[in-house]
mmCIF file of C-alpha atoms and ligand atoms in Angstrom:
data_model
loop_
_atom_site.group_PDB
_atom_site.id
_atom_site.type_symbol
_atom_site.label_atom_id
_atom_site.label_comp_id
_atom_site.label_asym_id
_atom_site.label_seq_id
_atom_site.Cartn_x
_atom_site.Cartn_y
_atom_site.Cartn_z
ATOM 1 C CA MET A 1278 58.247 -19.437 -29.809
ATOM 2 C CA SER A 1279 56.329 -19.526 -33.069
ATOM 3 C CA SER A 1280 53.012 -17.750 -33.342
ATOM 4 C CA GLN A 1281 51.303 -21.133 -33.651
ATOM 5 C CA ASP A 1282 52.707 -22.216 -30.262
ATOM 6 C CA ARG A 1283 51.519 -18.976 -28.679
ATOM 7 C CA THR A 1284 47.966 -19.473 -29.968
ATOM 8 C CA GLY A 1285 48.062 -23.045 -28.701
ATOM 9 C CA SER A 1286 49.126 -22.083 -25.179
ATOM 10 C CA ARG A 1287 46.536 -19.314 -25.065
ATOM 11 C CA ARG A 1288 43.818 -21.733 -26.093
ATOM 12 C CA ALA A 1289 45.080 -24.195 -23.472
ATOM 13 C CA LYS A 1290 44.574 -21.503 -20.810
ATOM 14 C CA PHE A 1291 41.194 -20.309 -22.137
ATOM 15 C CA ILE A 1292 39.493 -23.727 -22.036
ATOM 16 C CA PRO A 1293 40.123 -24.515 -18.324
ATOM 17 C CA ILE A 1294 39.042 -20.974 -17.356
ATOM 18 C CA THR A 1295 35.765 -21.373 -19.260
ATOM 19 C CA GLY A 1296 35.320 -24.820 -17.706
ATOM 20 C CA LEU A 1297 35.902 -23.392 -14.236
ATOM 21 C CA PHE A 1298 33.375 -20.638 -14.904
ATOM 22 C CA ILE A 1299 30.672 -23.108 -15.990
ATOM 23 C CA ALA A 1300 31.441 -25.478 -13.079
ATOM 24 C CA GLY A 1301 31.253 -22.525 -10.669
ATOM 25 C CA ALA A 1302 27.908 -21.411 -12.069
ATOM 26 C CA LEU A 1303 26.546 -24.945 -11.738
ATOM 27 C CA ALA A 1304 27.848 -25.275 -8.175
ATOM 28 C CA LEU A 1305 26.283 -21.942 -7.204
ATOM 29 C CA SER A 1306 22.979 -23.070 -8.639
ATOM 30 C CA GLY A 1307 23.247 -26.332 -6.638
ATOM 31 C CA CYS A 1308 20.231 -28.113 -5.328
ATOM 32 C CA THR A 1309 19.372 -26.666 -1.929
ATOM 33 C CA ALA A 1310 15.691 -26.550 -1.023
ATOM 34 C CA GLU A 1311 15.713 -22.779 -1.549
ATOM 35 C CA SER A 1312 17.256 -22.964 -5.001
ATOM 36 C CA LYS A 1313 14.785 -25.646 -6.100
ATOM 37 C CA ASN A 1314 12.028 -23.157 -5.284
ATOM 38 C CA GLY A 1315 13.890 -20.392 -7.107
ATOM 39 C CA TRP A 1316 14.296 -18.641 -3.730
ATOM 40 C CA LEU A 1317 10.559 -17.961 -3.655
ATOM 41 C CA PRO A 1318 9.015 -17.766 -0.156
ATOM 42 C CA ALA A 1319 6.754 -20.765 -0.787
ATOM 43 C CA GLU A 1320 6.577 -24.526 -0.581
ATOM 44 C CA ARG A 1321 5.538 -26.431 -3.700
ATOM 45 C CA ASP A 1322 2.423 -27.844 -2.083
ATOM 46 C CA ALA A 1323 1.047 -24.755 -0.260
ATOM 47 C CA THR A 1324 -1.840 -24.361 -2.694
ATOM 48 C CA ASN A 1325 -2.915 -25.984 -5.947
ATOM 49 C CA HIS A 1326 -1.142 -23.122 -7.787
ATOM 50 C CA THR A 1327 2.230 -22.801 -6.045
ATOM 51 C CA GLY A 1328 3.916 -25.724 -7.850
ATOM 52 C CA ARG A 1329 2.907 -24.298 -11.224
ATOM 53 C CA ILE A 1330 4.162 -20.802 -10.335
ATOM 54 C CA ILE A 1331 7.472 -22.154 -8.997
ATOM 55 C CA ASP A 1332 7.965 -24.193 -12.193
ATOM 56 C CA LEU A 1333 7.305 -21.191 -14.441
ATOM 57 C CA TRP A 1334 9.727 -19.053 -12.419
ATOM 58 C CA VAL A 1335 12.530 -21.626 -12.143
ATOM 59 C CA ASN A 1336 12.285 -22.843 -15.756
ATOM 60 C CA SER A 1337 12.288 -19.243 -17.016
ATOM 61 C CA TRP A 1338 15.470 -18.570 -15.052
ATOM 62 C CA ILE A 1339 17.155 -21.749 -16.315
ATOM 63 C CA THR A 1340 16.253 -20.742 -19.882
ATOM 64 C CA VAL A 1341 17.553 -17.189 -19.595
ATOM 65 C CA LEU A 1342 20.733 -18.392 -17.876
ATOM 66 C CA ILE A 1343 21.436 -20.838 -20.718
ATOM 67 C CA ILE A 1344 20.781 -18.054 -23.257
ATOM 68 C CA GLY A 1345 22.967 -15.730 -21.164
ATOM 69 C CA LEU A 1346 25.778 -18.268 -21.021
ATOM 70 C CA ILE A 1347 25.730 -18.783 -24.811
ATOM 71 C CA THR A 1348 25.681 -14.994 -25.330
ATOM 72 C CA TRP A 1349 28.503 -14.346 -22.849
ATOM 73 C CA VAL A 1350 30.695 -17.086 -24.358
ATOM 74 C CA LEU A 1351 30.125 -15.713 -27.877
ATOM 75 C CA MET A 1352 30.880 -12.155 -26.702
ATOM 76 C CA ILE A 1353 34.065 -13.169 -24.890
ATOM 77 C CA TRP A 1354 35.129 -15.270 -27.856
ATOM 78 C CA CYS A 1355 34.637 -12.286 -30.219
ATOM 79 C CA ILE A 1356 36.516 -9.958 -27.875
ATOM 80 C CA VAL A 1357 39.427 -12.376 -27.557
ATOM 81 C CA ALA A 1358 39.585 -13.735 -31.131
ATOM 82 C CA TYR A 1359 39.153 -10.387 -32.895
ATOM 83 C CA ARG A 1360 41.102 -8.164 -30.507
ATOM 84 C CA ARG A 1361 43.472 -5.624 -31.945
ATOM 85 C CA ARG A 1362 46.866 -7.238 -32.263
ATOM 86 C CA LYS A 1363 50.313 -5.729 -31.947
ATOM 87 C CA GLY A 1364 51.428 -4.019 -35.113
ATOM 88 C CA THR A 1365 47.915 -3.597 -36.524
ATOM 89 C CA VAL A 1366 47.419 -0.245 -38.230
ATOM 90 C CA GLY A 1367 44.280 1.527 -39.373
ATOM 91 C CA TYR A 1368 40.671 0.439 -38.935
ATOM 92 C CA PRO A 1369 39.568 -3.176 -39.281
ATOM 93 C CA ARG A 1370 37.416 -4.094 -42.254
ATOM 94 C CA GLN A 1371 34.098 -2.202 -41.993
ATOM 95 C CA THR A 1372 31.009 -4.282 -42.796
ATOM 96 C CA SER A 1373 27.287 -3.497 -42.952
ATOM 97 C CA TYR A 1374 23.946 -4.878 -44.164
ATOM 98 C CA ASN A 1375 24.117 -8.574 -43.596
ATOM 99 C CA LEU A 1376 20.489 -9.469 -44.264
ATOM 100 C CA PRO A 1377 20.524 -13.156 -43.197
ATOM 101 C CA LEU A 1378 22.263 -12.200 -39.949
ATOM 102 C CA GLU A 1379 19.810 -9.364 -39.286
ATOM 103 C CA ILE A 1380 16.803 -11.633 -39.865
ATOM 104 C CA PHE A 1381 18.437 -14.185 -37.567
ATOM 105 C CA TYR A 1382 18.879 -11.797 -34.651
ATOM 106 C CA VAL A 1383 15.357 -10.409 -34.977
ATOM 107 C CA MET A 1384 13.699 -13.826 -35.266
ATOM 108 C CA ILE A 1385 15.518 -15.549 -32.379
ATOM 109 C CA PRO A 1386 14.566 -12.967 -29.671
ATOM 110 C CA LEU A 1387 11.038 -12.767 -31.111
ATOM 111 C CA PHE A 1388 10.776 -16.537 -30.853
ATOM 112 C CA MET A 1389 12.044 -16.447 -27.243
ATOM 113 C CA VAL A 1390 9.528 -13.742 -26.257
ATOM 114 C CA LEU A 1391 6.708 -15.768 -27.821
ATOM 115 C CA VAL A 1392 7.756 -18.893 -25.906
ATOM 116 C CA PHE A 1393 7.816 -16.952 -22.614
ATOM 117 C CA PHE A 1394 4.480 -15.369 -23.499
ATOM 118 C CA TYR A 1395 2.912 -18.732 -24.256
ATOM 119 C CA PHE A 1396 3.873 -20.346 -20.943
ATOM 120 C CA THR A 1397 3.062 -17.235 -18.867
ATOM 121 C CA ASP A 1398 -0.330 -16.873 -20.503
ATOM 122 C CA ARG A 1399 -1.095 -20.583 -20.125
ATOM 123 C CA ASP A 1400 -0.273 -20.534 -16.381
ATOM 124 C CA GLN A 1401 -1.976 -17.220 -15.711
ATOM 125 C CA ARG A 1402 -5.216 -18.478 -17.247
ATOM 126 C CA GLU A 1403 -5.004 -21.591 -15.107
ATOM 127 C CA ILE A 1404 -4.343 -19.599 -11.914
ATOM 128 C CA ASP A 1405 -6.995 -16.950 -12.573
ATOM 129 C CA ALA A 1406 -9.734 -19.363 -13.645
ATOM 130 C CA ARG A 1407 -12.723 -19.006 -11.325
ATOM 131 C CA VAL A 1408 -14.062 -22.293 -10.001
ATOM 132 C CA ASP A 1409 -17.761 -22.928 -10.330
ATOM 133 C CA ASN A 1410 -19.540 -23.271 -7.025
ATOM 134 C CA PRO A 1411 -16.539 -22.950 -4.645
ATOM 135 C CA ASP A 1412 -16.723 -24.793 -1.311
ATOM 136 C CA VAL A 1413 -15.900 -21.624 0.607
ATOM 137 C CA THR A 1414 -16.523 -18.057 -0.540
ATOM 138 C CA ILE A 1415 -14.989 -15.284 1.502
ATOM 139 C CA ASP A 1416 -15.696 -11.616 0.967
ATOM 140 C CA VAL A 1417 -12.402 -10.043 2.069
ATOM 141 C CA ARG A 1418 -12.690 -6.314 2.720
ATOM 142 C CA GLY A 1419 -9.548 -4.239 3.068
ATOM 143 C CA LYS A 1420 -9.892 -1.092 5.144
ATOM 144 C CA GLN A 1421 -7.490 1.467 6.553
ATOM 145 C CA TRP A 1422 -5.697 -0.431 8.177
ATOM 146 C CA SER A 1423 -6.996 -3.913 8.688
ATOM 147 C CA TRP A 1424 -9.234 -6.589 7.257
ATOM 148 C CA ASP A 1425 -12.777 -7.911 7.500
ATOM 149 C CA PHE A 1426 -13.301 -11.552 6.569
ATOM 150 C CA ASN A 1427 -16.872 -12.434 5.644
ATOM 151 C CA TYR A 1428 -17.549 -16.150 5.295
ATOM 152 C CA VAL A 1429 -20.378 -16.144 2.782
ATOM 153 C CA GLN A 1430 -22.955 -18.876 3.165
ATOM 154 C CA GLY A 1431 -22.337 -21.801 0.784
ATOM 155 C CA ASN A 1432 -21.233 -25.444 0.494
ATOM 156 C CA ASP A 1433 -18.918 -25.380 3.495
ATOM 157 C CA VAL A 1434 -20.358 -22.411 5.373
ATOM 158 C CA LYS A 1435 -23.753 -23.296 6.809
ATOM 159 C CA GLU A 1436 -24.449 -19.811 8.110
ATOM 160 C CA ALA A 1437 -22.847 -16.515 7.110
ATOM 161 C CA VAL A 1438 -20.384 -15.318 9.752
ATOM 162 C CA TYR A 1439 -17.702 -12.660 9.868
ATOM 163 C CA ASP A 1440 -14.480 -11.735 11.570
ATOM 164 C CA SER A 1441 -13.420 -8.119 11.826
ATOM 165 C CA GLY A 1442 -9.811 -7.141 12.412
ATOM 166 C CA VAL A 1443 -8.086 -4.168 13.981
ATOM 167 C CA GLN A 1444 -4.680 -2.934 12.898
ATOM 168 C CA ALA A 1445 -1.506 -4.351 14.411
ATOM 169 C CA GLN A 1446 0.379 -2.184 16.890
ATOM 170 C CA LEU A 1447 3.984 -2.164 15.792
ATOM 171 C CA ASP A 1448 5.628 -0.147 18.547
ATOM 172 C CA GLY A 1449 9.031 -1.801 18.454
ATOM 173 C CA LYS A 1450 8.196 -4.260 21.233
ATOM 174 C CA PRO A 1451 8.061 -8.017 20.546
ATOM 175 C CA PHE A 1452 4.936 -8.508 18.522
ATOM 176 C CA ASP A 1453 2.331 -11.171 19.210
ATOM 177 C CA LYS A 1454 1.142 -12.470 15.841
ATOM 178 C CA SER A 1455 -1.717 -14.404 17.430
ATOM 179 C CA VAL A 1456 -3.668 -11.168 17.855
ATOM 180 C CA LEU A 1457 -3.717 -10.489 14.118
ATOM 181 C CA PRO A 1458 -6.932 -10.872 12.151
ATOM 182 C CA THR A 1459 -6.915 -14.444 10.857
ATOM 183 C CA LEU A 1460 -8.390 -15.850 7.701
ATOM 184 C CA VAL A 1461 -9.217 -19.496 8.342
ATOM 185 C CA LEU A 1462 -9.370 -21.863 5.360
ATOM 186 C CA PRO A 1463 -10.174 -25.583 5.224
ATOM 187 C CA ILE A 1464 -7.547 -27.781 3.578
ATOM 188 C CA ASN A 1465 -8.261 -29.311 0.145
ATOM 189 C CA ARG A 1466 -11.449 -27.309 -0.376
ATOM 190 C CA THR A 1467 -11.942 -24.869 -3.245
ATOM 191 C CA VAL A 1468 -11.851 -21.290 -2.009
ATOM 192 C CA GLU A 1469 -12.899 -18.096 -3.710
ATOM 193 C CA LEU A 1470 -11.747 -14.843 -2.191
ATOM 194 C CA GLU A 1471 -13.776 -11.819 -3.259
ATOM 195 C CA LEU A 1472 -11.405 -8.923 -2.787
ATOM 196 C CA ASN A 1473 -13.016 -5.568 -1.998
ATOM 197 C CA SER A 1474 -11.884 -2.295 -0.504
ATOM 198 C CA ARG A 1475 -13.792 -0.053 1.864
ATOM 199 C CA ASP A 1476 -11.770 3.095 1.151
ATOM 200 C CA VAL A 1477 -8.538 3.284 -0.855
ATOM 201 C CA ILE A 1478 -6.595 0.798 -2.960
ATOM 202 C CA HIS A 1479 -5.154 -2.046 -0.904
ATOM 203 C CA SER A 1480 -3.571 -5.280 -2.022
ATOM 204 C CA PHE A 1481 -4.145 -8.745 -0.607
ATOM 205 C CA TRP A 1482 -0.866 -10.624 -0.351
ATOM 206 C CA VAL A 1483 0.035 -14.010 1.091
ATOM 207 C CA PRO A 1484 3.686 -14.614 0.149
ATOM 208 C CA ALA A 1485 3.531 -18.329 1.020
ATOM 209 C CA PHE A 1486 0.681 -18.754 -1.498
ATOM 210 C CA LEU A 1487 2.514 -16.688 -4.152
ATOM 211 C CA ALA A 1488 -0.791 -14.826 -4.419
ATOM 212 C CA LYS A 1489 -1.206 -11.071 -4.510
ATOM 213 C CA ARG A 1490 -4.016 -9.002 -5.959
ATOM 214 C CA ASP A 1491 -5.143 -5.394 -5.718
ATOM 215 C CA MET A 1492 -8.316 -4.433 -3.879
ATOM 216 C CA VAL A 1493 -9.844 -1.509 -5.704
ATOM 217 C CA PRO A 1494 -12.761 0.533 -4.314
ATOM 218 C CA GLY A 1495 -15.889 -0.155 -6.365
ATOM 219 C CA LYS A 1496 -14.444 -3.231 -8.064
ATOM 220 C CA THR A 1497 -14.324 -6.854 -6.934
ATOM 221 C CA ASN A 1498 -11.234 -8.880 -7.783
ATOM 222 C CA TYR A 1499 -10.967 -12.601 -7.230
ATOM 223 C CA ILE A 1500 -8.417 -15.126 -6.073
ATOM 224 C CA ASN A 1501 -9.324 -18.773 -6.465
ATOM 225 C CA LEU A 1502 -7.219 -21.406 -4.804
ATOM 226 C CA THR A 1503 -7.271 -24.680 -2.938
ATOM 227 C CA PRO A 1504 -4.982 -24.765 0.103
ATOM 228 C CA THR A 1505 -3.175 -28.105 0.117
ATOM 229 C CA ALA A 1506 -0.978 -27.857 3.218
ATOM 230 C CA LEU A 1507 -1.817 -27.241 6.854
ATOM 231 C CA GLY A 1508 -0.119 -24.300 8.487
ATOM 232 C CA THR A 1509 -0.192 -20.662 9.467
ATOM 233 C CA PHE A 1510 1.037 -18.111 6.969
ATOM 234 C CA ASP A 1511 1.697 -14.376 7.089
ATOM 235 C CA GLY A 1512 -0.322 -11.966 5.001
ATOM 236 C CA LYS A 1513 -0.123 -8.247 4.506
ATOM 237 C CA CYS A 1514 -1.332 -5.307 2.496
ATOM 238 C CA ALA A 1515 0.979 -4.798 -0.481
ATOM 239 C CA GLU A 1516 -0.224 -1.390 -1.659
ATOM 240 C CA LEU A 1517 0.830 1.762 0.191
ATOM 241 C CA CYS A 1518 -2.536 2.799 1.583
ATOM 242 C CA GLY A 1519 -1.820 5.481 4.131
ATOM 243 C CA GLU A 1520 -0.086 6.198 7.406
ATOM 244 C CA TYR A 1521 -0.407 2.754 9.019
ATOM 245 C CA HIS A 1522 -0.078 0.655 5.873
ATOM 246 C CA SER A 1523 2.757 -1.321 7.482
ATOM 247 C CA GLU A 1524 0.416 -2.360 10.304
ATOM 248 C CA MET A 1525 -2.186 -3.793 7.945
ATOM 249 C CA LEU A 1526 -1.213 -7.383 8.695
ATOM 250 C CA PHE A 1527 -3.127 -10.634 8.911
ATOM 251 C CA ARG A 1528 -2.586 -14.352 9.052
ATOM 252 C CA VAL A 1529 -3.952 -17.268 7.090
ATOM 253 C CA LYS A 1530 -4.539 -20.503 8.944
ATOM 254 C CA VAL A 1531 -5.148 -23.622 6.878
ATOM 255 C CA VAL A 1532 -6.923 -26.166 9.067
ATOM 256 C CA SER A 1533 -8.792 -29.457 8.829
ATOM 257 C CA GLU A 1534 -12.452 -29.469 7.836
ATOM 258 C CA ALA A 1535 -13.433 -30.186 11.471
ATOM 259 C CA ASP A 1536 -11.344 -27.255 12.771
ATOM 260 C CA PHE A 1537 -12.844 -25.018 10.099
ATOM 261 C CA GLN A 1538 -16.359 -25.907 11.232
ATOM 262 C CA ALA A 1539 -15.277 -25.304 14.823
ATOM 263 C CA HIS A 1540 -14.068 -21.831 13.812
ATOM 264 C CA MET A 1541 -17.397 -21.112 12.082
ATOM 265 C CA ALA A 1542 -19.221 -22.200 15.259
ATOM 266 C CA GLU A 1543 -16.921 -20.029 17.368
ATOM 267 C CA LEU A 1544 -17.689 -16.933 15.273
ATOM 268 C CA LYS A 1545 -21.387 -17.713 15.509
ATOM 269 C CA ALA A 1546 -21.127 -18.151 19.291
ATOM 270 C CA LYS A 1547 -19.533 -14.704 19.501
ATOM 271 C CA GLY A 1548 -22.607 -13.350 17.743
ATOM 272 C CA GLN A 1549 -20.688 -12.498 14.579
ATOM 273 C CA THR A 1550 -23.386 -13.756 12.252
ATOM 274 C CA GLY A 1551 -24.216 -12.197 8.893
ATOM 275 C CA ASN A 1552 -21.677 -10.319 6.789
ATOM 276 C CA LEU A 1553 -20.117 -6.876 7.027
ATOM 277 C CA GLY A 1554 -20.763 -5.885 3.452
ATOM 278 C CA SER A 1555 -20.457 -2.771 1.338
ATOM 279 C CA GLU A 1556 -22.751 -0.849 3.715
ATOM 280 C CA TYR A 1557 -19.657 -0.223 5.847
ATOM 281 C CA ASP A 1558 -17.553 1.036 2.953
ATOM 282 C CA ARG A 1559 -16.305 4.552 3.590
ATOM 283 C CA ASN A 1560 -16.574 6.021 0.143
ATOM 284 C CA PRO A 1561 -20.275 6.936 -0.188
ATOM 285 C CA ASN A 1562 -20.073 7.500 -3.954
ATOM 286 C CA LEU A 1563 -19.335 3.841 -4.445
ATOM 287 C CA ASN A 1564 -22.412 2.598 -2.599
ATOM 288 C CA GLU A 1565 -24.901 3.552 -5.282
ATOM 289 C CA LYS A 1566 -26.272 0.292 -6.519
HETATM 290 CU CU1 LIG B 2743 -3.695 -1.380 2.703
#
């Protein structure tokens, strides 16, 4: 067999293998509901932000996979095409200082980082923008190890009311989620959550909303969103905050406007009027106003 034939048969083998690899990658990334969401724990329409976050995540992955594929193919090609052949002696030709090539491989990654930066920054601004005059303002206070939800008087809250939670009891027995403190939100209304802590650093996290933000003593952080799907979602503290951190659970219930008003009336009927504000914070140094 001549050397030309050998190269030909090798190439004939290499192409189907590469094809198989690409087809396999595409099949694995097939279009299940989970893969369309980039395996994030959220539906596109949970809030006004979730679609945007899912798009940023999925498109970033598609981009890096394409870049990865090009890089891997080039690497494998170099390894195969320039491998040491039988009968070769000594070192291969040593090269250095290829200025155009060096500029090329500095500029391309820099360009990619800037593109990622641009889209991340654009979406983050959009997500973090505070709405003027939100329909519902809720002062959420994290405490070791539960939550207080203060519905602050405003457009959709006729009278200030509160709900105060106690920590979940995770003792290994089947756990009844209905006893968890529940943040009730009306669908399609603008919501501002004022995130505060009564003691140590906590973190407000609702996976289904793709929203998580630290609650720092003495500082108010904000989450602005509009829930756009009815449902009940799990929430938890996402910052190790002491012995019973894992029991610092809550739920978010997105309900109709009528059900929201019914919940406000229910809290009022229980006598839970007014708000449990910073006067109940545990760190006295932070209460100086
Ligand atoms: Cu916590």
